[in-house]
XYZ file of C-alpha atoms in Angstrom:
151
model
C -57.949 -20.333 -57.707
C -59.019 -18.747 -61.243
C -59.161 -14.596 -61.586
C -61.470 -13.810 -63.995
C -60.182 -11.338 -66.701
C -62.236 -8.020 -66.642
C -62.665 -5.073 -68.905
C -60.254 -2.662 -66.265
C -57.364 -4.981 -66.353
C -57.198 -5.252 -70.006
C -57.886 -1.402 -70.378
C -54.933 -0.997 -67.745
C -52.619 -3.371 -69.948
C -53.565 -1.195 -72.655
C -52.757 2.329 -71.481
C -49.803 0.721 -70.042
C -48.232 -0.655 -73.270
C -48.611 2.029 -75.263
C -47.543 4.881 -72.566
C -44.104 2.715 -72.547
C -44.392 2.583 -76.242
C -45.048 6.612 -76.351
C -42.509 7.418 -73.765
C -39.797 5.965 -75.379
C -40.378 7.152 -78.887
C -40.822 10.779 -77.122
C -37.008 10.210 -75.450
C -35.633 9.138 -78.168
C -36.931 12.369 -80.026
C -36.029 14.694 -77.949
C -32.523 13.090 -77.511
C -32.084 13.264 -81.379
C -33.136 16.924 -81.739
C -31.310 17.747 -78.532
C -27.887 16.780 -80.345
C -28.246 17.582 -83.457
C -25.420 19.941 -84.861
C -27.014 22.190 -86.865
C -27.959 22.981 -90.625
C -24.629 22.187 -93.041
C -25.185 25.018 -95.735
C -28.247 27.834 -95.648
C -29.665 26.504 -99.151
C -28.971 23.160 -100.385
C -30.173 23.685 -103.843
C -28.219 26.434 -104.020
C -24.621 24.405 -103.174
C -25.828 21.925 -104.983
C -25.421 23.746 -108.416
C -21.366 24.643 -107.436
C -20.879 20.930 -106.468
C -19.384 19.343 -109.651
C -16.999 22.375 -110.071
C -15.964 22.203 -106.680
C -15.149 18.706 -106.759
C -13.359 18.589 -110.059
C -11.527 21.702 -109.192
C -10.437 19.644 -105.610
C -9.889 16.773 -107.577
C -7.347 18.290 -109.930
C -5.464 19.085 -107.045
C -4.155 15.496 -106.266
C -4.567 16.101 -102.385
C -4.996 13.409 -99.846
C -5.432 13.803 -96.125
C -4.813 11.860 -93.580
C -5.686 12.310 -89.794
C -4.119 10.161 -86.958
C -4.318 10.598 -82.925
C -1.810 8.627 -80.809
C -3.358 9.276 -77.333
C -1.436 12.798 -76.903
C -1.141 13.856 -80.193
C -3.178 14.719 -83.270
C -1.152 14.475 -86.586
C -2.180 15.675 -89.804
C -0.651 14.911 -93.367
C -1.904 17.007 -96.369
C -0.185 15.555 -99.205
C 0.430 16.648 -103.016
C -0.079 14.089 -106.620
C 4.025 14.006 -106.052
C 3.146 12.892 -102.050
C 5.295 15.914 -101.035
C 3.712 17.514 -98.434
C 1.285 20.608 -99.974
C 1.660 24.179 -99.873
C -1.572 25.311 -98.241
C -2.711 29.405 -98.332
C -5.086 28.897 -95.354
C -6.362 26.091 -93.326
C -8.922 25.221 -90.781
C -9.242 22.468 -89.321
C -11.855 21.487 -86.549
C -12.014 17.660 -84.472
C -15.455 16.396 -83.290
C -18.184 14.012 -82.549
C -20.229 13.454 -85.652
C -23.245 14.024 -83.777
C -23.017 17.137 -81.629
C -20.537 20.382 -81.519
C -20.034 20.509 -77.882
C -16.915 18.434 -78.147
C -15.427 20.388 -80.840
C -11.700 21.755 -80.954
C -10.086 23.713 -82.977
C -5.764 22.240 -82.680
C -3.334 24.574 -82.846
C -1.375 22.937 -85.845
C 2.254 23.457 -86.282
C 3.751 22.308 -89.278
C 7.424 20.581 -88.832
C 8.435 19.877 -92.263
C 6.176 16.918 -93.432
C 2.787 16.852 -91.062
C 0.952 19.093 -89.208
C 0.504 18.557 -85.354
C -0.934 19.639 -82.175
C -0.881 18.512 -78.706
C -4.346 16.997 -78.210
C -6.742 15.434 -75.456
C -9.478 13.264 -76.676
C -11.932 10.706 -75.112
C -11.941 7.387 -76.244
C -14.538 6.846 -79.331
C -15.223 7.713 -82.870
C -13.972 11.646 -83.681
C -14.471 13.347 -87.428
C -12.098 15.591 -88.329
C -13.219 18.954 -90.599
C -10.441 20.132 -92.893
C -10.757 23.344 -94.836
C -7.848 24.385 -96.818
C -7.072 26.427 -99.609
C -4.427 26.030 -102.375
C -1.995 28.649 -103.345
C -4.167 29.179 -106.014
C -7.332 29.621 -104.214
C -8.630 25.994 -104.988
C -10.979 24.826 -102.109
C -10.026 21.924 -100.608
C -12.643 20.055 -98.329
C -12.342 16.895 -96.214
C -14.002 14.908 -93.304
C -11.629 12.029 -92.360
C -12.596 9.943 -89.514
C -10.331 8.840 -86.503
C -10.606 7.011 -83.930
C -9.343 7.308 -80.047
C -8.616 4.496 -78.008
C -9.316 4.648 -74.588
């Protein structure tokens, strides 16, 4: 026994396919507006014209950062060109998801004599650590360095 294909069903196919189609475009929308974290500067044009001079300036510094998590403990090393740790005026420095704020934390570093650190509970996944620091000279030091918690 045949069924003959009418006008309805393939209307009906139709709507079908495409309402999937739209549905899914419309969740995934509304998923990726839903978490996004926000603007990064007011004016990008505007940072854009201090961005070479900030860089060298950081550059000049010989800094390098470098974030680690051990399952119960976040660790931070700021180091100097000499790799001594650096003398740092002011620092902030923030651990999150890359793609929303709700997970954010602010540690409460202590230094002990060569790293920063901070007691520290993190789920399992990919983290981005934000580190703002400034030099005893005023120099701006900026940094994202990503980490990783197992789970």
């Amino acid at each position: 026994m045949t069924r003959e294909l009418k006008g309805w069903h393939v209307a009906t196919m139709f709507c079908v396919g495409f309402g999937i189609i739209i549905s899914v475009n419309l969740t995934l929308a509304f998923n990726a507006v839903a978490t996004f974290p926000g603007l990064e500067v007011g004016n990008s044009y505007v940072a854009s014209q201090q961005f070479e001079e900030r860089r060298t300036a950081q550059q000049a510094l010989g800094w390098t950062a470098e974030a680690d998590y051990d399952g119960a403990a976040f660790t931070l090393q700021l180091t100097d060109a000499n790799a001594l740790p650096a003398t740092v005026a002011e620092m902030d420095v923030t651990v999150g998801r890359t793609t929303h704020v709700s997970a954010d934390v602010t540690p409460a570093l202590v230094f002990d004599g060569a790293a920063w650190r901070a007691p520290l509970d993190l789920d399992a996944g990919h983290w981005q650590v934000r580190l703002s620091a400034v030099a005893d000279d005023g120099t701006l030091f900026e940094q994202r360095i990503p980490l990783f918690a197992k789970g």
